[in-house]
Coordinates of C-alpha atoms in Angstrom, one line a residue:
Chain N
X22 CA 153.9 116.9 142.4
X23 CA 153.3 120.6 143.1
X24 CA 150.2 122.8 142.8
X25 CA 149.9 126.4 143.7
X26 CA 146.7 126.4 145.7
X27 CA 145.7 129.7 144.3
X28 CA 145.0 128.0 141.0
X29 CA 142.4 125.7 142.6
X30 CA 138.6 126.4 142.2
X31 CA 136.8 127.7 145.2
X32 CA 135.5 124.8 147.3
X33 CA 138.0 122.3 145.9
X34 CA 138.7 119.2 148.0
X35 CA 142.1 117.6 148.2
X36 CA 142.2 113.9 149.2
X37 CA 145.0 111.8 150.5
X38 CA 146.1 109.3 153.2
X39 CA 148.2 111.7 155.2
X40 CA 148.0 115.5 155.4
X41 CA 151.1 117.3 156.7
X42 CA 150.5 121.0 157.5
X43 CA 153.7 123.0 157.2
X44 CA 156.7 122.5 155.0
X45 CA 159.6 123.4 157.3
X46 CA 162.3 121.1 158.8
X47 CA 159.7 118.9 160.5
X48 CA 157.2 118.6 157.6
X49 CA 159.8 118.2 154.9
X50 CA 161.7 115.6 156.9
X51 CA 158.6 113.6 157.3
X52 CA 157.6 113.9 153.7
X53 CA 161.1 112.8 152.6
X54 CA 160.7 109.6 154.6
X55 CA 157.4 108.8 153.0
X56 CA 158.5 109.2 149.4
X57 CA 157.8 105.9 147.5
X58 CA 155.7 104.6 150.4
X59 CA 152.2 103.4 149.6
X60 CA 150.8 106.5 151.2
X61 CA 149.4 109.4 149.3
X62 CA 150.8 112.4 151.1
X63 CA 149.5 115.9 151.0
X64 CA 152.0 118.6 152.1
X65 CA 150.4 122.0 152.7
X66 CA 152.6 125.1 152.8
X67 CA 151.1 128.5 153.5
X68 CA 153.8 130.4 151.6
X69 CA 155.4 129.9 148.2
X70 CA 159.0 129.1 147.4
X71 CA 160.2 132.6 148.1
X72 CA 159.7 135.1 150.9
X73 CA 156.5 137.2 150.4
X74 CA 155.7 140.0 152.7
X75 CA 152.0 139.3 152.8
X76 CA 152.8 135.7 154.0
X77 CA 155.3 136.9 156.6
X78 CA 152.7 139.3 157.9
X79 CA 150.4 136.3 158.8
X80 CA 153.0 135.5 161.4
X81 CA 152.9 138.9 163.1
X82 CA 151.6 138.6 166.7
X83 CA 151.4 140.3 170.0
X84 CA 154.1 140.1 172.6
X85 CA 153.3 140.4 176.3
X86 CA 155.4 139.2 179.3
X87 CA 159.1 139.1 178.7
X88 CA 160.2 141.2 175.7
X89 CA 160.7 139.0 172.7
X90 CA 161.8 139.1 169.1
X91 CA 159.1 140.1 166.5
X92 CA 157.2 136.9 165.7
X93 CA 157.1 137.6 162.0
X94 CA 160.9 138.0 161.9
X95 CA 161.7 135.0 164.1
X96 CA 160.0 132.6 161.7
X97 CA 159.8 132.2 157.9
X98 CA 156.6 131.4 156.2
X99 CA 157.6 129.7 152.9
X100 CA 158.7 126.3 151.6
X101 CA 161.6 125.3 153.8
X102 CA 160.3 127.3 156.7
X103 CA 162.7 128.8 159.2
X104 CA 165.6 126.8 157.9
X105 CA 165.8 129.7 155.5
X106 CA 167.7 131.7 158.1
X107 CA 168.8 128.8 160.4
X108 CA 172.4 129.0 161.6
X109 CA 173.0 125.2 161.4
X110 CA 173.9 124.5 165.0
X111 CA 173.3 120.8 165.9
X112 CA 173.7 118.8 169.1
X113 CA 171.9 115.9 170.7
X114 CA 169.9 116.3 173.8
X115 CA 171.5 114.7 176.9
X116 CA 170.1 111.7 178.8
X117 CA 169.3 114.0 181.7
X118 CA 167.1 116.2 179.5
X119 CA 164.6 113.3 179.2
X120 CA 164.6 112.5 182.9
X121 CA 162.0 113.5 185.5
X122 CA 164.0 115.8 187.8
X123 CA 162.4 116.5 191.1
X124 CA 163.7 120.0 191.2
X125 CA 162.4 120.9 187.8
X126 CA 158.6 121.1 187.8
X127 CA 156.9 119.4 184.9
X128 CA 160.1 117.8 183.7
X129 CA 160.4 114.3 182.2
X130 CA 159.7 112.9 178.7
X131 CA 157.8 109.7 178.2
X132 CA 160.7 108.6 176.0
X133 CA 164.4 108.3 176.7
X134 CA 167.5 109.4 174.9
X135 CA 168.1 105.8 173.7
X136 CA 164.8 105.9 171.9
X137 CA 166.0 108.8 169.8
X138 CA 169.5 107.5 169.1
X139 CA 168.7 105.7 165.8
X140 CA 166.7 108.7 164.6
X141 CA 169.5 111.1 165.5
X142 CA 171.8 109.0 163.3
X143 CA 169.3 109.1 160.4
X144 CA 168.8 112.9 160.8
X145 CA 172.5 113.6 160.3
X146 CA 172.6 113.3 156.5
X147 CA 169.3 115.2 156.2
X148 CA 171.0 118.1 157.8
X149 CA 174.2 117.6 155.9
X150 CA 176.1 116.7 159.0
X151 CA 179.0 114.3 159.4
X152 CA 179.1 111.0 161.1
X153 CA 176.9 110.5 164.2
X154 CA 179.7 111.3 166.6
X155 CA 179.3 113.8 169.4
X156 CA 182.1 112.5 171.6
X157 CA 184.7 115.2 172.4
X158 CA 187.6 112.7 172.8
X159 CA 186.8 111.2 169.5
X160 CA 186.9 114.6 167.8
X161 CA 190.2 115.4 169.6
X162 CA 191.7 112.2 168.2
X163 CA 190.7 113.4 164.7
X164 CA 192.2 116.8 165.2
X165 CA 194.7 117.2 167.9
X166 CA 194.1 121.0 168.0
X167 CA 190.7 120.3 169.4
X168 CA 191.8 120.3 173.0
X169 CA 189.5 121.0 175.8
X170 CA 190.4 123.1 178.9
X171 CA 191.8 121.0 181.6
X172 CA 188.7 120.9 183.8
X173 CA 187.9 118.0 186.1
X174 CA 185.8 115.7 184.0
X175 CA 183.8 114.7 187.1
X176 CA 182.5 118.3 187.2
X177 CA 182.5 119.6 183.6
X178 CA 182.5 117.9 180.3
X179 CA 182.8 119.0 176.7
X180 CA 179.5 118.9 174.8
X181 CA 180.1 118.6 171.1
X182 CA 178.3 120.4 168.3
X183 CA 178.3 119.8 164.6
X184 CA 177.4 122.4 162.1
X185 CA 175.2 122.1 159.1
X186 CA 176.3 124.2 156.0
X187 CA 173.4 125.1 157.0
X188 CA 170.9 123.1 155.0
X189 CA 168.2 125.3 153.5
X190 CA 165.4 122.8 153.2
X191 CA 163.6 124.9 150.7
X192 CA 166.5 124.8 148.2
X193 CA 167.8 121.4 148.9
X194 CA 164.6 119.3 149.0
X195 CA 162.4 121.2 146.6
X196 CA 163.1 118.9 143.7
X197 CA 162.8 115.7 145.8
X198 CA 159.4 116.7 147.1
X199 CA 158.0 118.1 143.8
X200 CA 159.2 115.1 141.8
X201 CA 157.8 112.6 144.3
X202 CA 154.9 110.7 142.8
X203 CA 153.1 110.1 146.0
X204 CA 153.7 113.4 147.7
X205 CA 151.6 116.4 146.5
X206 CA 152.9 119.8 147.7
X207 CA 150.4 122.6 147.7
X208 CA 151.9 126.1 148.2
X209 CA 150.0 129.2 149.2
X210 CA 147.7 126.8 151.1
X211 CA 147.2 128.5 154.5
X212 CA 145.3 126.3 156.9
X213 CA 142.9 128.4 159.0
X214 CA 141.0 125.7 160.8
X215 CA 141.4 122.0 161.7
X216 CA 137.9 120.6 161.6
X217 CA 136.8 117.8 164.0
X218 CA 133.9 115.4 163.6
X219 CA 130.8 116.1 165.6
X220 CA 131.9 114.0 168.6
X221 CA 135.3 115.7 168.5
X222 CA 137.1 112.4 168.5
X223 CA 138.9 112.7 165.2
X224 CA 139.8 115.3 162.6
X225 CA 137.6 115.4 159.5
X226 CA 139.6 117.8 157.4
X227 CA 141.4 121.1 157.3
X228 CA 140.1 124.3 155.9
X229 CA 142.4 126.3 153.6
X230 CA 141.9 129.9 152.8
X231 CA 143.6 132.2 150.2
X232 CA 143.8 136.0 150.1
X233 CA 141.3 136.2 147.3
X234 CA 138.6 134.7 149.5
X235 CA 138.6 131.2 148.1
X236 CA 138.4 128.3 150.4
X237 CA 139.4 124.6 150.0
X238 CA 139.5 121.6 152.1
X239 CA 142.0 118.8 152.5
X240 CA 140.8 115.4 153.7
X241 CA 143.0 112.5 154.9
X242 CA 143.1 109.5 157.2
X243 CA 145.6 111.3 159.5
X244 CA 146.9 114.8 159.9
X245 CA 150.2 116.2 161.2
X246 CA 150.5 119.8 162.3
X247 CA 154.1 120.8 161.6
X248 CA 153.9 124.6 161.4
X249 CA 156.2 125.4 164.4
X250 CA 155.3 125.7 168.1
X251 CA 153.6 129.0 168.0
X252 CA 151.6 128.4 164.8
X253 CA 150.5 124.9 165.9
X254 CA 149.1 126.2 169.1
X255 CA 147.5 129.1 167.3
X256 CA 145.8 126.8 164.8
X257 CA 144.5 124.4 167.5
X258 CA 143.2 127.2 169.6
X259 CA 141.5 128.9 166.5
X260 CA 139.9 125.5 165.6
X261 CA 137.0 126.1 167.9
X262 CA 134.0 125.5 165.9
X263 CA 133.3 122.1 167.5
X264 CA 135.4 122.5 170.6
X265 CA 135.0 125.9 172.1
X266 CA 138.4 125.9 173.8
X267 CA 140.1 124.7 170.7
X268 CA 141.1 121.3 169.5
X269 CA 143.1 119.1 171.8
X270 CA 142.6 121.7 174.5
X271 CA 140.0 120.1 176.8
X272 CA 142.6 120.3 179.7
X273 CA 143.6 123.9 178.9
X274 CA 147.2 122.8 178.0
X275 CA 147.5 123.9 174.3
X276 CA 149.8 126.9 174.0
X277 CA 151.1 126.5 177.6
X278 CA 154.7 125.7 178.5
X279 CA 156.2 127.8 175.7
X280 CA 159.9 127.5 176.1
X281 CA 163.1 129.1 174.7
X282 CA 166.7 128.7 175.3
X283 CA 168.3 131.5 177.3
X284 CA 171.2 132.8 175.2
X285 CA 172.9 135.5 177.2
X286 CA 176.4 136.8 177.8
X287 CA 176.9 135.7 181.4
X288 CA 180.5 135.9 182.5
X289 CA 184.1 136.4 181.4
X290 CA 187.0 134.0 181.6
X291 CA 190.5 135.4 182.1
X292 CA 193.2 132.9 181.5
X293 CA 196.1 132.7 184.0
X294 CA 198.4 133.1 181.0
X295 CA 197.7 134.2 177.5
X296 CA 197.4 131.2 175.3
X297 CA 196.9 130.3 171.6
X298 CA 193.2 130.5 170.5
X299 CA 191.2 127.6 171.9
X300 CA 190.2 125.9 168.7
X301 CA 188.0 123.4 170.6
X302 CA 185.6 126.3 171.4
X303 CA 186.0 128.4 168.2
X304 CA 183.3 128.8 165.6
X305 CA 183.6 130.3 162.1
X306 CA 180.5 130.4 160.0
X307 CA 180.6 128.0 157.1
X308 CA 184.0 126.7 158.1
X309 CA 183.8 124.9 161.5
X310 CA 182.6 121.4 161.4
X311 CA 182.5 120.7 165.1
X312 CA 183.3 122.5 168.3
X313 CA 182.7 122.1 172.0
X314 CA 180.9 123.9 174.8
X315 CA 181.5 123.6 178.5
X316 CA 178.7 121.6 180.2
X317 CA 178.0 120.7 183.8
X318 CA 178.0 117.1 184.8
X319 CA 174.5 115.7 185.6
X320 CA 175.7 114.8 189.1
X321 CA 176.3 118.4 189.9
X322 CA 173.0 119.4 188.3
X323 CA 171.3 117.1 190.7
X324 CA 173.4 118.2 193.7
X325 CA 172.7 121.9 193.1
X326 CA 169.2 121.4 191.8
X327 CA 169.7 123.4 188.6
X328 CA 168.9 123.2 184.9
X329 CA 171.0 121.9 182.1
X330 CA 173.0 124.4 180.1
X331 CA 176.4 125.1 178.5
X332 CA 178.9 127.9 178.1
X333 CA 180.5 128.8 174.9
X334 CA 183.7 130.9 174.6
X335 CA 184.2 134.0 172.5
X336 CA 187.5 135.8 172.5
X337 CA 187.2 139.5 173.6
X338 CA 188.3 141.9 176.3
X339 CA 187.2 142.9 179.7
X340 CA 184.6 145.6 179.9
X341 CA 183.6 145.6 176.3
X342 CA 179.8 145.4 175.6
X343 CA 178.7 142.0 174.4
X344 CA 175.5 141.5 172.5
X345 CA 172.9 138.8 173.1
X346 CA 171.7 136.7 170.2
X347 CA 168.6 138.9 169.7
X348 CA 170.8 142.0 169.8
X349 CA 173.4 140.6 167.5
X350 CA 170.9 139.5 164.8
X351 CA 168.2 142.1 164.7
X352 CA 165.3 141.6 162.3
X353 CA 167.1 143.9 159.8
X354 CA 170.3 141.9 160.0
X355 CA 168.4 138.7 159.6
X356 CA 166.7 140.0 156.4
X357 CA 170.1 141.3 155.2
X358 CA 171.6 137.9 155.8
X359 CA 168.9 136.2 153.8
X360 CA 169.5 138.6 150.9
X361 CA 173.3 138.2 151.2
X362 CA 172.9 134.4 151.0
X363 CA 170.6 134.5 148.0
X364 CA 173.0 136.9 146.3
X365 CA 175.7 134.3 146.4
X366 CA 177.4 135.3 149.6
X367 CA 179.5 138.1 148.1
X368 CA 181.6 139.8 150.8
X369 CA 181.4 139.2 154.5
X370 CA 178.1 138.4 156.1
X371 CA 176.1 141.5 157.1
X372 CA 176.4 140.8 160.8
X373 CA 180.2 140.7 160.7
X374 CA 180.5 144.2 159.1
X375 CA 177.7 145.6 161.3
X376 CA 179.0 144.5 164.7
X377 CA 182.6 143.6 164.4
X378 CA 181.7 140.3 166.1
X379 CA 184.1 138.3 164.0
X380 CA 187.0 140.7 164.1
X381 CA 190.2 138.9 164.4
X382 CA 191.1 138.2 168.1
X383 CA 194.5 139.4 169.4
X384 CA 197.4 137.0 168.7
X385 CA 197.3 135.5 172.2
X386 CA 193.8 136.0 173.6
X387 CA 193.5 136.0 177.3
X388 CA 189.9 137.0 177.9
X389 CA 186.9 135.0 176.7
X390 CA 183.2 136.0 176.9
X391 CA 181.2 133.1 178.3
X392 CA 177.9 132.9 176.6
X393 CA 175.1 130.8 178.2
X394 CA 172.8 128.5 176.3
X395 CA 170.4 127.0 178.9
X396 CA 167.0 125.4 179.0
X397 CA 164.3 127.3 180.8
X398 CA 162.1 125.5 183.3
X399 CA 158.7 124.4 181.9
X400 CA 156.3 127.0 183.0
X401 CA 152.5 126.7 182.4
X402 CA 152.1 130.5 182.5
X403 CA 154.6 130.9 179.6
X404 CA 152.1 130.6 176.8
X405 CA 150.8 131.2 173.4
X406 CA 147.2 132.3 173.2
X407 CA 145.0 134.1 170.6
X408 CA 145.1 137.8 170.1
X409 CA 141.9 139.9 169.6
X410 CA 143.4 141.0 166.3
X411 CA 142.9 139.0 163.2
X412 CA 145.2 138.5 160.2
X413 CA 144.4 139.1 156.5
X414 CA 142.9 135.6 156.3
X415 CA 140.6 136.3 159.3
X416 CA 142.5 134.1 161.7
X417 CA 143.2 135.4 165.2
X418 CA 146.9 136.3 165.6
X419 CA 149.1 134.7 168.1
X420 CA 149.8 136.3 171.4
X421 CA 153.1 135.3 173.1
X422 CA 153.5 135.7 176.9
X423 CA 157.0 134.4 177.5
X424 CA 157.7 133.9 181.1
X425 CA 160.7 132.8 183.1
X426 CA 161.2 131.3 186.5
X427 CA 163.6 131.9 189.4
X428 CA 165.3 128.6 188.8
X429 CA 166.3 129.8 185.3
X430 CA 168.4 132.6 186.6
X431 CA 169.7 130.7 189.7
X432 CA 170.8 127.9 187.4
X433 CA 172.9 130.2 185.2
X434 CA 174.5 131.9 188.2
X435 CA 175.3 128.6 190.0
X436 CA 176.8 127.2 186.8
X437 CA 179.3 130.1 186.7
X438 CA 180.0 129.9 190.4
X439 CA 180.9 126.3 190.0
X440 CA 182.9 127.0 186.8
X441 CA 184.7 129.8 188.6
X442 CA 185.8 127.4 191.4
X443 CA 186.9 124.8 188.9
X444 CA 188.9 127.1 186.7
X445 CA 190.6 128.5 189.8
X446 CA 191.3 125.1 191.2
X447 CA 192.7 123.9 187.9
X448 CA 194.9 127.0 187.6
X449 CA 193.2 127.9 184.3
X450 CA 192.2 131.4 185.3
X451 CA 189.4 133.4 186.9
X452 CA 185.8 134.1 186.1
X453 CA 183.8 137.2 186.5
X454 CA 180.0 136.8 186.6
X455 CA 178.1 139.5 184.9
X456 CA 176.2 141.9 187.0
X457 CA 172.7 141.0 185.7
X458 CA 173.1 137.6 187.3
X459 CA 174.0 138.9 190.7
X460 CA 170.7 140.6 191.4
X461 CA 167.6 138.8 192.7
X462 CA 166.4 135.8 190.8
X463 CA 163.0 137.3 189.8
X464 CA 164.4 140.2 187.9
X465 CA 165.4 139.9 184.3
X466 CA 167.3 142.5 182.3
X467 CA 165.7 144.2 179.4
X468 CA 168.1 142.5 177.0
X469 CA 166.9 139.0 177.9
X470 CA 167.4 136.8 174.9
X471 CA 166.4 133.5 173.4
X472 CA 167.6 131.9 170.2
X473 CA 164.4 131.8 168.2
X474 CA 163.9 128.3 169.6
X475 CA 160.2 127.9 170.1
X476 CA 159.3 124.8 172.0
X477 CA 156.7 123.2 174.1
X478 CA 153.2 124.5 173.3
X479 CA 151.8 121.0 172.8
X480 CA 153.9 119.0 175.2
X481 CA 154.3 115.2 175.2
X482 CA 153.0 113.3 178.2
X483 CA 151.4 109.9 178.7
X484 CA 148.8 111.5 180.9
X485 CA 146.2 113.6 179.0
X486 CA 146.0 115.8 182.1
X487 CA 149.6 116.8 181.7
X488 CA 150.3 116.8 178.0
X489 CA 148.7 117.5 174.7
X490 CA 150.2 114.6 172.8
X491 CA 151.1 111.1 173.7
X492 CA 154.6 109.5 173.2
X493 CA 153.7 108.9 169.5
X494 CA 153.0 112.6 169.1
X495 CA 149.3 111.9 168.7
X496 CA 146.9 114.5 170.2
X497 CA 145.2 113.0 173.2
X498 CA 141.5 112.4 172.5
X499 CA 141.8 112.8 168.8
X500 CA 142.3 109.6 166.9
X501 CA 144.1 110.9 163.8
X502 CA 145.8 114.2 164.7
X503 CA 149.6 114.4 165.3
X504 CA 152.0 117.2 166.1
X505 CA 155.4 117.4 164.5
X506 CA 158.4 119.5 165.6
X507 CA 159.6 121.1 168.8
X508 CA 156.1 121.9 170.0
X509 CA 156.0 118.4 171.6
X510 CA 159.1 118.9 173.8
X511 CA 158.2 118.6 177.5
X512 CA 161.5 120.3 178.4
X513 CA 163.8 122.4 176.3
X514 CA 167.1 120.5 176.7
X515 CA 170.4 122.3 176.7
X516 CA 170.9 122.1 172.9
X517 CA 169.3 123.9 170.0
X518 CA 166.2 122.0 168.9
X519 CA 166.6 121.4 165.2
X520 CA 168.5 118.0 165.3
X521 CA 166.1 116.6 167.8
X522 CA 163.0 117.8 166.0
X523 CA 164.2 116.2 162.8
X524 CA 164.9 113.0 164.7
X525 CA 161.4 113.1 166.2
X526 CA 159.9 113.8 162.7
X527 CA 161.6 110.7 161.3
X528 CA 160.3 108.7 164.3
X529 CA 156.8 110.0 163.6
X530 CA 157.0 109.3 159.9
X531 CA 158.0 105.6 160.7
X532 CA 155.0 105.4 163.1
X533 CA 152.5 106.7 160.6
X534 CA 153.9 104.6 157.8
X535 CA 153.2 101.5 159.9
X536 CA 149.9 102.7 161.1
X537 CA 148.4 103.9 157.9
X538 CA 149.8 101.1 155.7
Chain D
X13 CA 205.2 124.9 226.4
X14 CA 202.8 124.0 223.7
X15 CA 201.1 126.9 222.0
X16 CA 197.3 126.8 221.8
X17 CA 195.6 127.7 218.5
X18 CA 194.9 131.3 219.5
X19 CA 198.4 132.0 220.8
X20 CA 199.9 130.5 217.7
X21 CA 197.7 132.6 215.4
X22 CA 198.5 135.7 217.3
X23 CA 202.2 135.0 217.1
X24 CA 202.2 134.0 213.5
X25 CA 200.1 137.1 212.6
X26 CA 202.4 139.4 214.3
X27 CA 205.5 137.7 212.8
X28 CA 204.1 138.0 209.3
X29 CA 202.8 141.5 209.8
X30 CA 206.1 142.6 211.1
X31 CA 207.9 141.2 208.2
X32 CA 210.0 139.0 210.5
X33 CA 211.1 135.6 209.4
X34 CA 211.4 132.9 212.0
X35 CA 214.3 131.1 210.3
X36 CA 216.2 134.2 209.7
X37 CA 217.1 133.1 206.3
X38 CA 217.5 136.0 203.9
X39 CA 215.7 134.4 201.0
X40 CA 212.5 134.1 202.9
X41 CA 212.0 137.9 203.0
X42 CA 210.8 137.6 199.5
X43 CA 208.5 134.8 200.6
X44 CA 206.9 136.9 203.2
X45 CA 206.4 139.7 200.6
X46 CA 204.6 137.2 198.4
X47 CA 201.5 137.5 200.5
X48 CA 201.2 141.1 199.4
X49 CA 201.5 140.2 195.8
X50 CA 198.4 138.4 194.7
X51 CA 198.6 136.1 191.8
X52 CA 195.8 138.0 190.4
X53 CA 198.1 141.0 189.6
X54 CA 199.4 139.2 186.6
X55 CA 195.9 138.3 185.4
X56 CA 194.0 141.5 186.2
X57 CA 196.5 144.2 186.7
X58 CA 197.1 146.5 189.8
X59 CA 194.1 148.8 189.3
X60 CA 191.6 146.0 189.2
X61 CA 193.2 144.1 192.1
X62 CA 193.2 147.3 194.2
X63 CA 189.6 147.9 193.4
X64 CA 188.7 144.3 194.3
X65 CA 190.6 144.7 197.6
X66 CA 188.7 147.8 198.4
X67 CA 185.4 146.1 197.7
X68 CA 186.3 143.2 199.8
X69 CA 187.1 145.4 202.7
X70 CA 183.7 147.1 202.2
X71 CA 182.0 143.7 202.2
X72 CA 183.9 142.5 205.3
X73 CA 184.5 145.5 207.5
X74 CA 186.0 143.3 210.2
X75 CA 189.0 142.7 208.0
X76 CA 189.9 146.3 207.3
X77 CA 193.4 146.2 208.5
X78 CA 196.5 144.4 207.5
X79 CA 196.9 142.5 210.8
X80 CA 193.3 141.4 210.6
X81 CA 193.7 140.2 207.0
X82 CA 196.9 138.4 207.7
X83 CA 195.3 136.7 210.7
X84 CA 192.4 135.6 208.6
X85 CA 194.7 134.3 205.9
X86 CA 196.8 132.4 208.4
X87 CA 193.6 130.8 209.9
X88 CA 192.9 129.3 206.5
X89 CA 196.3 127.7 206.1
X90 CA 196.3 124.0 205.9
X91 CA 199.8 123.8 207.2
X92 CA 199.9 126.4 209.9
X93 CA 203.4 125.5 211.1
X94 CA 204.8 127.2 208.0
X95 CA 205.1 130.8 209.0
X96 CA 206.8 132.0 205.9
X97 CA 204.6 132.5 202.9
X98 CA 206.3 131.1 199.8
X99 CA 204.6 131.9 196.5
X100 CA 204.1 128.2 196.0
X101 CA 202.4 127.9 199.4
X102 CA 200.1 130.8 198.6
X103 CA 199.2 129.1 195.2
X104 CA 198.5 125.9 197.1
X105 CA 196.3 127.8 199.6
X106 CA 194.4 129.5 196.8
X107 CA 193.9 126.2 195.0
X108 CA 192.7 124.5 198.2
X109 CA 190.2 127.4 198.6
X110 CA 188.8 126.8 195.2
X111 CA 188.7 123.0 195.7
X112 CA 187.0 123.3 199.0
X113 CA 184.5 126.0 197.9
X114 CA 186.1 128.7 200.1
X115 CA 185.3 131.3 197.6
X116 CA 183.8 134.8 197.6
X117 CA 182.3 136.8 194.8
X118 CA 183.7 140.3 194.7
X119 CA 182.5 142.6 191.9
X120 CA 181.3 139.4 190.1
X121 CA 184.8 137.7 190.3
X122 CA 184.8 134.3 191.8
X123 CA 187.8 134.5 194.0
X124 CA 189.5 132.3 196.6
X125 CA 189.1 133.7 200.0
X126 CA 192.8 133.9 200.4
X127 CA 193.4 135.8 197.3
X128 CA 190.5 138.2 198.0
X129 CA 192.2 139.0 201.3
X130 CA 195.5 139.4 199.4
X131 CA 193.7 141.9 197.2
X132 CA 192.6 143.8 200.3
X133 CA 196.2 143.8 201.6
X134 CA 197.4 145.1 198.3
X135 CA 194.7 147.8 198.4
X136 CA 195.7 148.8 201.9
X137 CA 199.4 148.8 201.0
X138 CA 198.9 151.1 198.1
X139 CA 196.4 153.5 199.7

């Protein structure tokens, strides 16, 4: 079922068993699992089915600390959420990502990789991925051209990725959600406050506001905030009628530990001899099903006390400028990409014609740009808080203070020092580390870049003093409030967050199905 | 009389520096010359290798002459009794450097110490 909330009378009350706030990858994945369950599910989406500027503007926010991408361009505020411009890159998190690492402050998940395995497998078809296989040798057997560089496997391994078409949740799952008898989708339903009971031990309802000044309430047995890491934190902090510091924020943890993946050009690889293009590491949008990235063995991560990350290879030449993710895909290019896709993908994608990034490599490439994708260390000072400015619905805007730590930079440099030794030892070639990595570890270049991967503002921990949600994603101290999506990640992991957040959403849906039934 | 380590190094350095070959075998002249021809030339070209060599000398002023560089390279050899430098033995030395972590970063390049010194020799020879 679907209702445009703008058609509701002022003061209307929506009742259900479970109220999911946000219809992006997390919210829709959960709702899909609950179709035909005994639960009456309310799915609230702030936007409509298409991009609307007024809705996007609600996501505008302040940026302090490290420079960052405009918040209203990094996220999409309509049914399907940010999957509307998602690139489709999927990989599992590694076992070490879940571990408590003595050299990584605040690391450690209260669940293990094995706990997520069955949910990863179930997430694959939702994201239109192939079989649950992320083993490089298995992919090499399927396609003999997928051959990894001859690095010592005790030092480096090939982390495999699979690529979603990418799945646009808004287009793909609209009918399934709208046609579901027990799921009621409300669009243009912007939640402005989560209301707690007088004792602040449970949520009593959520308040919805529209541009014309009307207000509605949704009431359910349990609630899930699945609006993305920044918006979840913003909503909790702004829900301060009964709890002055915001809901779930008795320990001043909501909004803290905001994390990104560092996606930066970091080094060059020059092969000892020119060789045919390395298909194992190649990626062509819409064509490549799987590819590998170079990853450092956990043993060496422990030995050198560094973070988890990978290097991808892009053919190029020495001395040419290489753009970061943020530079390559500016807000204008992102918008043009969306338009190009909705227009039927006629001609090359805008970013190709704009940057030449996909220009054909020379017949026998010898030089590869090495692009880092690395977790950042959890940092309590890296945070989302409320701005003094309010949006058109009267809600304080988000303020992002993205911060990085010395270990973040040291880890990237150490990775390439070790890789440099190994490619030299193996006779593969030589590596040149980029200049920005050779300065002190506290200084970051102006072009520092993430990947629009927002994680960690309501981190998971068994101890309420160290995390906002428990291992079931329930907010500590509130009996019926849950958080969906990457906001619960205690650490960022080396891979993009989407596959893991869908897996966690399926896990949460199972939990709620049992609990509420 | 057995040579102590210092005497041996002095001898081998002067032998290599002078372009002499202990065995007197004509083919080994090319092997001695191999020390002045870093493997990196093929990968990076003479201009970049020369530049790396100059930077290495600036980083390590104590190795600013050919004899000093040759002595330093000889000290790193795992089989010091081989006086002549065959290309293969240089390749082995470079690989051993990488395997054992005897590397140096010059202008961002992760180089084996041996090949960094070779770059320096190349720079001196072409200056």
